[in-house]
Coordinates of C-alpha atoms and ligand atoms in Angstrom, one line a residue:
M244 CA 17.3 79.1 29.2
E245 CA 19.5 77.1 31.6
V246 CA 16.7 76.5 33.9
L247 CA 14.9 74.5 31.2
D248 CA 17.8 72.2 30.6
R249 CA 16.0 69.3 32.3
L250 CA 12.5 70.0 31.2
C251 CA 10.9 67.3 29.2
V252 CA 7.3 67.1 27.9
H253 CA 5.4 63.9 27.4
T254 CA 3.5 64.0 24.1
I255 CA 0.3 62.9 25.8
T256 CA 0.4 66.3 27.5
T257 CA -0.2 68.0 24.2
K258 CA -2.3 65.1 22.7
P259 CA -4.1 67.3 20.1
L260 CA -0.7 68.1 18.4
G261 CA 0.7 65.9 15.7
F262 CA 4.1 64.5 16.4
A263 CA 6.1 66.9 14.2
E264 CA 4.0 69.8 15.4
A265 CA 4.6 68.9 19.1
C266 CA 8.4 68.6 18.4
R267 CA 8.4 72.0 16.8
A268 CA 6.4 73.6 19.6
Y269 CA 8.6 72.1 22.3
A270 CA 11.8 73.1 20.6
E271 CA 10.6 76.7 20.1
R272 CA 10.2 77.1 23.8
G273 CA 13.6 75.7 24.7
I274 CA 12.3 72.4 25.9
R275 CA 15.0 69.8 25.4
G276 CA 13.5 66.5 26.3
I277 CA 10.5 64.6 24.9
T278 CA 8.8 61.5 26.1
I279 CA 7.0 59.7 23.4
W280 CA 3.6 58.0 23.7
R281 CA 3.4 55.2 21.2
D282 CA 0.2 56.6 19.7
A283 CA 1.8 60.0 19.1
V284 CA 4.2 58.4 16.6
G285 CA 1.3 56.4 15.2
E286 CA 1.9 55.5 11.6
I287 CA 5.0 57.6 11.2
P288 CA 7.9 55.4 10.2
R289 CA 10.3 55.2 13.1
D290 CA 13.3 56.5 11.1
E291 CA 11.2 59.5 10.1
A292 CA 10.4 60.1 13.7
W293 CA 14.1 59.9 14.5
D294 CA 14.8 62.5 11.9
I295 CA 12.2 64.9 13.2
L296 CA 13.6 64.5 16.8
R297 CA 17.1 65.3 15.5
H298 CA 15.9 68.2 13.4
Y299 CA 14.6 69.9 16.5
S300 CA 17.5 68.7 18.7
L301 CA 15.1 67.0 21.1
Q302 CA 16.4 64.2 23.3
P303 CA 14.0 61.3 23.6
V304 CA 13.7 60.5 27.3
A305 CA 11.3 57.6 27.4
Y306 CA 8.8 55.6 25.4
C307 CA 5.3 54.9 26.8
R308 CA 4.0 52.6 27.7
G309 CA 4.7 48.9 28.2
G310 CA 3.4 46.6 30.9
F311 CA -0.2 45.4 31.4
F312 CA 1.1 41.9 32.0
P313 CA -1.6 40.4 34.3
D314 CA -4.5 38.4 32.8
P315 CA -6.2 35.2 33.8
D316 CA -5.9 34.0 30.2
P317 CA -2.4 32.7 29.5
D318 CA -2.8 33.5 25.8
R319 CA -3.5 37.1 26.6
R320 CA -0.4 37.2 28.9
K321 CA 1.7 35.9 26.0
L322 CA 0.3 38.6 23.7
A323 CA 1.1 41.2 26.3
I324 CA 4.7 40.0 26.5
E325 CA 5.0 40.0 22.7
D326 CA 3.7 43.5 22.6
N327 CA 6.2 44.6 25.2
V328 CA 9.1 43.2 23.2
K329 CA 7.7 45.1 20.2
M330 CA 7.7 48.3 22.2
I331 CA 11.3 47.7 23.3
D332 CA 12.2 47.6 19.6
E333 CA 10.1 50.7 18.9
A334 CA 11.8 52.6 21.7
A335 CA 15.2 51.7 20.4
A336 CA 14.1 52.8 16.9
V337 CA 13.3 56.3 18.0
G338 CA 16.4 56.5 20.3
A339 CA 14.4 56.5 23.6
P340 CA 16.6 54.8 26.3
L341 CA 13.7 53.9 28.6
L342 CA 10.4 52.0 28.4
V343 CA 7.9 52.9 31.1
L344 CA 5.9 50.0 32.5
V345 CA 2.3 50.5 33.7
C346 CA 2.4 47.0 35.2
G347 CA -1.3 46.1 35.0
A348 CA -3.9 44.4 37.1
H349 CA -7.0 42.4 36.4
P350 CA -10.3 42.6 38.4
G351 CA -10.9 38.9 37.8
Q352 CA -8.0 37.7 39.9
S353 CA -6.2 38.6 43.2
L354 CA -3.6 41.3 43.5
E355 CA -1.1 38.7 44.6
T356 CA -1.7 36.8 41.4
S357 CA -1.4 39.9 39.3
R358 CA 1.9 40.7 41.1
T359 CA 3.3 37.3 40.3
Q360 CA 2.3 37.7 36.7
I361 CA 3.9 41.2 36.6
R362 CA 7.2 39.8 37.9
E363 CA 7.1 36.9 35.3
G364 CA 6.3 39.4 32.6
I365 CA 9.2 41.7 33.5
E366 CA 11.6 38.8 33.8
T367 CA 10.6 37.5 30.4
I368 CA 11.1 40.8 28.6
L369 CA 14.3 41.9 30.4
P370 CA 16.7 39.9 28.1
A371 CA 15.2 41.7 25.0
A372 CA 15.5 45.0 26.8
R373 CA 19.1 44.4 27.7
Q374 CA 19.9 43.3 24.2
A375 CA 18.4 46.5 22.7
G376 CA 20.1 48.7 25.3
I377 CA 16.7 49.8 26.7
R378 CA 16.0 50.3 30.4
L379 CA 12.7 49.4 32.0
A380 CA 11.0 51.6 34.6
I381 CA 8.3 50.2 36.9
E382 CA 5.9 53.1 37.5
P383 CA 3.9 52.6 40.7
L384 CA 0.3 53.8 40.2
H385 CA -2.0 55.4 42.7
P386 CA -4.0 52.7 44.6
M387 CA -7.2 53.9 42.9
Y388 CA -6.0 52.0 39.9
A389 CA -5.3 48.7 41.7
N390 CA -8.3 47.0 40.2
D391 CA -7.3 47.2 36.6
R392 CA -4.2 49.3 35.8
S393 CA -1.6 48.4 38.3
A394 CA -1.1 46.1 41.2
I395 CA 2.1 48.0 42.0
N396 CA 0.9 51.0 44.0
T397 CA 3.6 52.3 46.2
M398 CA 7.3 53.1 45.9
K399 CA 8.0 50.4 48.4
Q400 CA 6.4 47.8 46.2
A401 CA 8.2 49.1 43.2
N402 CA 11.5 49.1 45.1
D403 CA 10.9 45.6 46.5
L404 CA 10.1 44.2 43.0
T405 CA 13.0 45.9 41.4
E406 CA 15.4 44.6 44.0
A407 CA 14.0 41.1 43.9
I408 CA 14.5 40.9 40.1
G409 CA 17.9 42.6 40.5
S410 CA 18.8 43.7 37.0
P411 CA 20.8 46.9 36.2
A412 CA 18.3 47.5 33.3
L413 CA 15.3 47.6 35.7
G414 CA 14.4 50.6 37.8
V415 CA 11.5 52.9 38.9
A416 CA 9.6 55.9 37.6
V417 CA 8.5 58.3 40.2
D418 CA 5.3 60.1 39.2
V419 CA 4.1 62.7 41.7
Y420 CA 0.5 62.1 40.8
H421 CA 0.7 58.5 42.0
V422 CA 2.9 58.7 45.0
W423 CA 2.5 62.2 46.6
W424 CA 0.3 60.9 49.4
D425 CA 2.6 58.2 50.6
P426 CA 4.0 58.7 54.2
A427 CA 7.1 56.7 53.3
L428 CA 7.8 58.6 50.1
R429 CA 11.0 60.3 51.1
E430 CA 12.5 57.1 52.6
E431 CA 11.5 55.1 49.5
I432 CA 12.7 57.7 47.0
L433 CA 16.1 57.7 48.8
R434 CA 16.2 53.9 48.9
C435 CA 15.5 53.9 45.1
G436 CA 18.2 56.4 44.3
M437 CA 20.8 54.9 46.6
N438 CA 20.4 51.5 44.8
G439 CA 20.7 53.1 41.4
H440 CA 17.1 52.4 40.5
L441 CA 15.7 55.9 40.1
F442 CA 15.2 56.1 36.4
A443 CA 12.5 58.8 35.8
F444 CA 10.6 61.7 37.5
H445 CA 7.1 62.7 36.3
L446 CA 5.4 66.0 37.1
C447 CA 1.8 67.3 37.2
D448 CA -0.6 68.2 40.0
W449 CA -3.5 66.7 41.9
L450 CA -6.7 68.7 41.7
T451 CA -9.4 69.1 44.4
P452 CA -12.0 68.1 43.5
T453 CA -10.9 65.9 40.7
S454 CA -13.5 65.0 38.1
H455 CA -11.9 62.0 36.5
F456 CA -9.4 59.3 37.8
L457 CA -7.4 59.3 34.6
L458 CA -8.0 62.4 32.6
D459 CA -8.2 65.3 35.1
R460 CA -4.6 65.9 36.1
G461 CA -3.6 69.4 37.0
L462 CA -0.9 71.7 35.6
M463 CA 1.9 72.1 38.2
G464 CA 0.8 74.7 40.7
E465 CA -2.9 74.1 40.2
G466 CA -3.2 71.4 42.9
C467 CA -2.0 70.3 46.3
I468 CA 1.2 68.4 45.6
D469 CA 4.3 69.9 47.2
L470 CA 6.4 69.6 44.0
P471 CA 9.6 71.4 45.3
Q472 CA 9.7 69.0 48.3
I473 CA 9.4 65.9 46.2
R474 CA 11.9 67.3 43.7
S475 CA 14.3 67.9 46.6
W476 CA 14.0 64.2 47.7
V477 CA 14.5 63.0 44.1
E478 CA 17.7 65.1 43.9
E479 CA 18.8 64.1 47.3
A480 CA 18.5 60.5 46.0
G481 CA 21.0 61.4 43.3
F482 CA 18.6 61.7 40.3
D483 CA 19.9 64.1 37.7
G484 CA 17.7 63.2 34.7
F485 CA 14.9 65.0 33.0
H486 CA 11.7 66.3 34.7
E487 CA 8.9 64.9 32.6
V488 CA 5.7 66.9 32.4
E489 CA 2.9 64.3 32.0
I490 CA -0.6 65.8 32.1
F491 CA -3.5 63.7 31.1
S492 CA -6.3 66.3 31.0
E493 CA -9.4 66.6 28.9
R494 CA -9.6 70.2 30.1
W495 CA -6.1 71.1 28.9
W496 CA -6.5 69.2 25.7
A497 CA -9.5 71.4 24.9
A498 CA -7.3 74.5 25.3
D499 CA -5.0 76.1 22.7
Q500 CA -1.9 73.9 22.9
E501 CA 0.6 76.6 22.1
E502 CA -0.7 78.7 25.1
F503 CA -0.8 75.5 27.2
L504 CA 2.9 74.9 26.5
D505 CA 3.7 78.5 27.5
R506 CA 1.8 77.9 30.7
I507 CA 3.8 74.6 31.3
V508 CA 7.1 76.4 30.9
E509 CA 6.0 79.2 33.3
A510 CA 4.5 76.7 35.8
Y511 CA 7.7 74.6 35.7
Q512 CA 9.8 77.6 36.5
Q513 CA 7.5 78.8 39.2
Y514 CA 6.2 75.8 41.0
C515 CA 8.7 72.9 40.5
Ligands
LIG101 ZN1 3.9 59.0 34.8

């Protein structure tokens, strides 16, 4: 079981399962960590969610997802900031120490403008995060999402922004799906770790062909990402946190989720 000590599953991976059901299914397989998608907790009171997590001895690793700061409309930017502050409180209420930021972008304005608004958004919510004891992780997204999901697309950009803001509560989430192609990946992962900013590591795989930009991720081992190599860089950078399995996949959501979880555990042991 020791090999599973650092395995975490993101609830979006088993989207069809209810929250308590997912917790039970993870715990039964010796999975210790859970990353919580806001919608997975849904209407469940946060103290009840806390009790379910404790009942199954699951460690909340992260809460997802904050961000989406850029918008040409200042009122909408303000709403985004308020929602992020709310998510910081929700993360604290379920005992998750980290809020992941999908920074956002808007097709109606330049990437530079979106990046300025991202920085402003993060700087605005940082005091609330620090007060709640919650860390924030900028997750660089694959450039195919630069139009509408994130204007932060490489580890270098995430590192630059993190260092420019310069808060111990701000770091970076490395998701193999988004960064595997980057020729500067090792160098930027090491830079991130050496500076104490490497807060999270997300696993899945890249399928060829891929049928959907968002909802066709592969199970580890199904695609072309050299997972052991990226894991070795993350460890070389000093990261010793959980390995979060995050698979957005219509194909896997249509499968039996208990069998899928068995496959995840096998794939993690075999390919990561
Ligand atoms: Zn991710």
